[in-house]
Coordinates of C-alpha atoms in Angstrom, one line a residue:
M640 CA 9.0 17.8 6.4
T641 CA 7.2 15.8 9.0
D642 CA 9.8 13.7 11.1
V643 CA 8.7 10.2 11.3
D644 CA 11.5 7.6 13.3
F645 CA 10.6 3.4 12.6
W646 CA 11.7 1.1 14.7
F647 CA 11.6 -2.1 12.9
D648 CA 13.0 -5.6 12.8
P649 CA 13.7 -7.3 10.1
S650 CA 12.4 -10.6 10.5
C651 CA 8.4 -8.7 11.5
P652 CA 6.3 -9.7 8.9
W653 CA 3.9 -7.2 10.5
A654 CA 6.6 -4.5 10.3
W655 CA 7.2 -5.2 7.1
M656 CA 3.8 -4.4 5.9
T657 CA 3.9 -1.7 7.9
S658 CA 7.0 -0.7 6.5
R659 CA 5.8 -0.5 2.8
W660 CA 3.2 1.2 4.2
V661 CA 5.0 4.8 5.1
D662 CA 7.1 4.2 2.0
E663 CA 3.8 4.7 0.0
V664 CA 2.7 8.0 2.4
S665 CA 6.2 9.4 2.3
P666 CA 6.3 11.0 -0.8
H667 CA 2.6 12.2 -0.2
R668 CA 3.1 13.5 3.0
D669 CA 6.7 14.6 2.9
L670 CA 8.0 12.5 5.2
D671 CA 12.1 12.5 6.4
V672 CA 12.1 8.9 7.7
T673 CA 14.6 7.7 10.2
W674 CA 14.5 3.9 10.1
H675 CA 15.9 2.1 13.4
I676 CA 16.3 -1.6 14.3
M677 CA 14.5 -3.2 17.4
S678 CA 14.6 -7.0 18.0
L679 CA 12.2 -9.6 18.5
Y680 CA 15.1 -11.3 20.7
V681 CA 15.8 -8.9 22.8
L682 CA 11.5 -7.9 23.5
N683 CA 11.1 -11.6 24.8
E684 CA 14.4 -13.3 26.0
D685 CA 12.8 -13.0 29.1
K686 CA 9.4 -13.7 28.4
D687 CA 7.1 -17.6 28.4
V688 CA 6.7 -18.1 24.9
S689 CA 5.8 -20.7 23.0
E690 CA 8.9 -23.3 21.9
S691 CA 8.7 -23.0 18.4
Y692 CA 8.7 -19.1 18.9
R693 CA 11.8 -19.1 20.9
A694 CA 13.4 -21.8 18.5
M695 CA 13.5 -19.0 16.0
L696 CA 14.3 -16.4 17.5
P697 CA 18.3 -16.4 17.1
R698 CA 18.0 -16.3 13.5
T699 CA 15.7 -12.9 13.7
L700 CA 18.7 -11.9 16.3
R701 CA 21.2 -12.4 12.9
Y702 CA 19.2 -9.7 11.2
A703 CA 19.1 -7.5 13.8
R704 CA 23.1 -7.4 15.0
L705 CA 23.5 -7.4 10.3
V706 CA 21.5 -4.1 10.3
T707 CA 23.0 -2.4 13.4
A708 CA 26.5 -3.2 12.0
V709 CA 25.8 -1.5 8.6
G710 CA 24.1 1.4 10.3
E711 CA 27.2 1.8 12.9
L712 CA 29.7 1.5 9.7
A713 CA 27.8 2.7 6.5
G714 CA 25.4 5.0 8.3
Q715 CA 21.7 5.6 8.2
R716 CA 21.6 5.7 4.7
A717 CA 22.4 2.6 4.3
V718 CA 19.8 1.0 6.5
K719 CA 16.8 1.0 5.0
P720 CA 17.9 -0.2 1.5
L721 CA 19.4 -3.3 3.4
Y722 CA 16.2 -4.0 5.1
D723 CA 14.3 -4.0 1.9
A724 CA 16.6 -6.0 0.5
L725 CA 16.3 -8.7 3.9
G726 CA 13.1 -8.1 4.3
T727 CA 11.8 -8.7 0.4
R728 CA 13.5 -12.4 0.0
I729 CA 12.6 -13.0 4.1
H730 CA 9.0 -11.8 3.4
P731 CA 7.8 -12.6 0.1
G732 CA 10.1 -14.1 -0.6
H733 CA 9.7 -16.5 2.1
R734 CA 13.2 -17.7 1.8
K735 CA 15.0 -18.8 5.1
D736 CA 18.2 -19.5 4.4
V737 CA 20.3 -17.0 6.7
E738 CA 23.6 -16.9 4.9
A739 CA 22.5 -16.9 1.2
I740 CA 20.0 -14.1 2.4
V741 CA 22.8 -12.2 4.2
A742 CA 25.1 -12.2 1.1
E743 CA 22.6 -11.4 -1.3
S744 CA 20.9 -8.6 0.0
L745 CA 24.8 -6.8 1.1
A746 CA 25.6 -7.6 -2.7
E747 CA 22.5 -5.6 -3.6
V748 CA 23.0 -2.6 -1.9
G749 CA 27.0 -2.6 -2.7
L750 CA 28.0 -3.0 0.6
P751 CA 31.2 -5.5 1.7
A752 CA 30.5 -9.2 1.4
D753 CA 32.7 -9.5 4.8
Y754 CA 29.9 -7.5 6.7
A755 CA 28.3 -10.7 7.0
R756 CA 30.0 -11.8 10.0
F757 CA 28.6 -9.0 12.1
A758 CA 24.8 -11.2 11.7
D759 CA 27.2 -13.3 14.2
S760 CA 29.1 -10.9 16.2
D761 CA 28.0 -9.4 19.5
E762 CA 30.8 -6.5 18.8
F763 CA 27.4 -4.1 17.7
D764 CA 25.2 -5.6 21.1
A765 CA 25.0 -2.8 23.0
R766 CA 23.9 -0.3 20.5
L767 CA 21.5 -2.9 19.4
R768 CA 19.9 -3.2 22.6
A769 CA 20.2 1.0 23.5
S770 CA 17.6 1.2 20.0
H771 CA 15.2 -1.2 21.0
A772 CA 15.6 0.3 24.6
D773 CA 14.7 3.4 23.3
G774 CA 11.4 2.4 20.3
I775 CA 10.3 0.0 22.8
G776 CA 11.0 2.7 25.9
R777 CA 8.5 5.1 24.2
V778 CA 6.0 2.9 24.0
G779 CA 6.0 0.2 27.0
Q780 CA 6.8 -3.8 27.1
D781 CA 3.5 -4.6 25.7
V782 CA 3.9 -4.1 22.5
G783 CA 6.0 -5.1 19.6
T784 CA 7.5 -4.0 16.5
P785 CA 7.2 -1.7 14.7
V786 CA 7.5 1.3 16.8
I787 CA 6.6 4.8 14.9
A788 CA 7.5 8.2 16.4
V789 CA 5.7 11.5 14.1
N790 CA 7.0 14.4 15.6
G791 CA 7.8 13.3 19.0
T792 CA 4.4 11.3 20.1
A793 CA 4.8 7.0 19.5
F794 CA 2.9 4.6 19.0
F795 CA 3.1 0.8 18.6
G796 CA 2.1 -0.6 15.0
P797 CA -0.2 0.0 13.0
V798 CA -0.8 -3.7 12.6
I799 CA -2.3 -3.8 9.0
S800 CA -2.5 -6.8 6.0
P801 CA -2.8 -6.1 3.4
T802 CA -0.3 -2.3 2.9
P803 CA -3.0 -0.2 2.2
R804 CA -2.0 1.9 -1.8
G805 CA -3.7 5.3 -2.6
E806 CA -5.6 7.4 -1.4
T807 CA -6.5 4.6 1.6
A808 CA -3.1 5.2 2.5
L809 CA -3.1 8.3 3.4
T810 CA -6.2 8.4 4.7
L811 CA -5.7 6.0 6.9
W812 CA -1.7 7.8 7.7
D813 CA -4.3 11.1 8.1
G814 CA -6.0 9.4 10.8
I815 CA -3.3 7.3 12.7
V816 CA -1.7 10.7 13.2
A817 CA -4.6 12.3 14.7
A818 CA -5.5 9.7 16.3
S819 CA -1.6 9.8 18.4
S820 CA -1.3 13.2 18.2
Y821 CA -3.3 13.3 21.5
D822 CA -2.1 12.8 24.8
G823 CA -4.6 10.3 25.9
F824 CA -5.2 8.3 23.2
F825 CA -3.8 4.7 24.4
E826 CA -5.2 1.5 22.0
L827 CA -7.3 0.8 19.5
K828 CA -7.7 -3.2 18.5
R829 CA -9.3 -5.7 17.2
S830 CA -8.5 -9.4 16.8
R831 CA -6.5 -10.0 13.6
T832 CA -8.3 -12.1 11.0
R833 CA -5.7 -12.6 8.2
D834 CA -1.8 -13.4 8.0
P835 CA 0.2 -10.2 6.1
I836 CA -1.2 -10.0 2.3
F837 CA 2.4 -9.5 0.8
D838 CA 2.2 -7.6 -2.8

């Protein structure tokens, strides 16, 4: 088994695309994936971002708070199913009705309906921030979500669209892991030319 840690913000479409790729690869490369929360709200709270981007950050915080609370109360095993339920509605579903998304997602994964209150609670914010700091601390403050660590070696991304499937997914995984295994490798980038393309 290969140990993989994946930090995500449920609201990030790029993290969603990458998570679908990891799901595609996982059974073929024997990945043991642990899913961790990070937060676009926390990442950008002290940054100069556009007003429109800042306006959507409170919504992202609500989802991140919910996932954090569920991880604490129901355990790690509940994190990925909840992420899948939320993300399906947020990303390919293109929905923004937070209360309904939360209620439906909790019901889908068999969690108590009253967990919805944690989307608006700061009860687990210290845990959320600790998880975020753990992920971002491995790659630096000038990146975002997702962050992936493979056997302890962490990197931001990859930022991909659409999600690769089959042999293409495996080839990309093997190449990314090979590149990240070299301690002196830091960055490979080109400008994005498309938005996320959801399945």
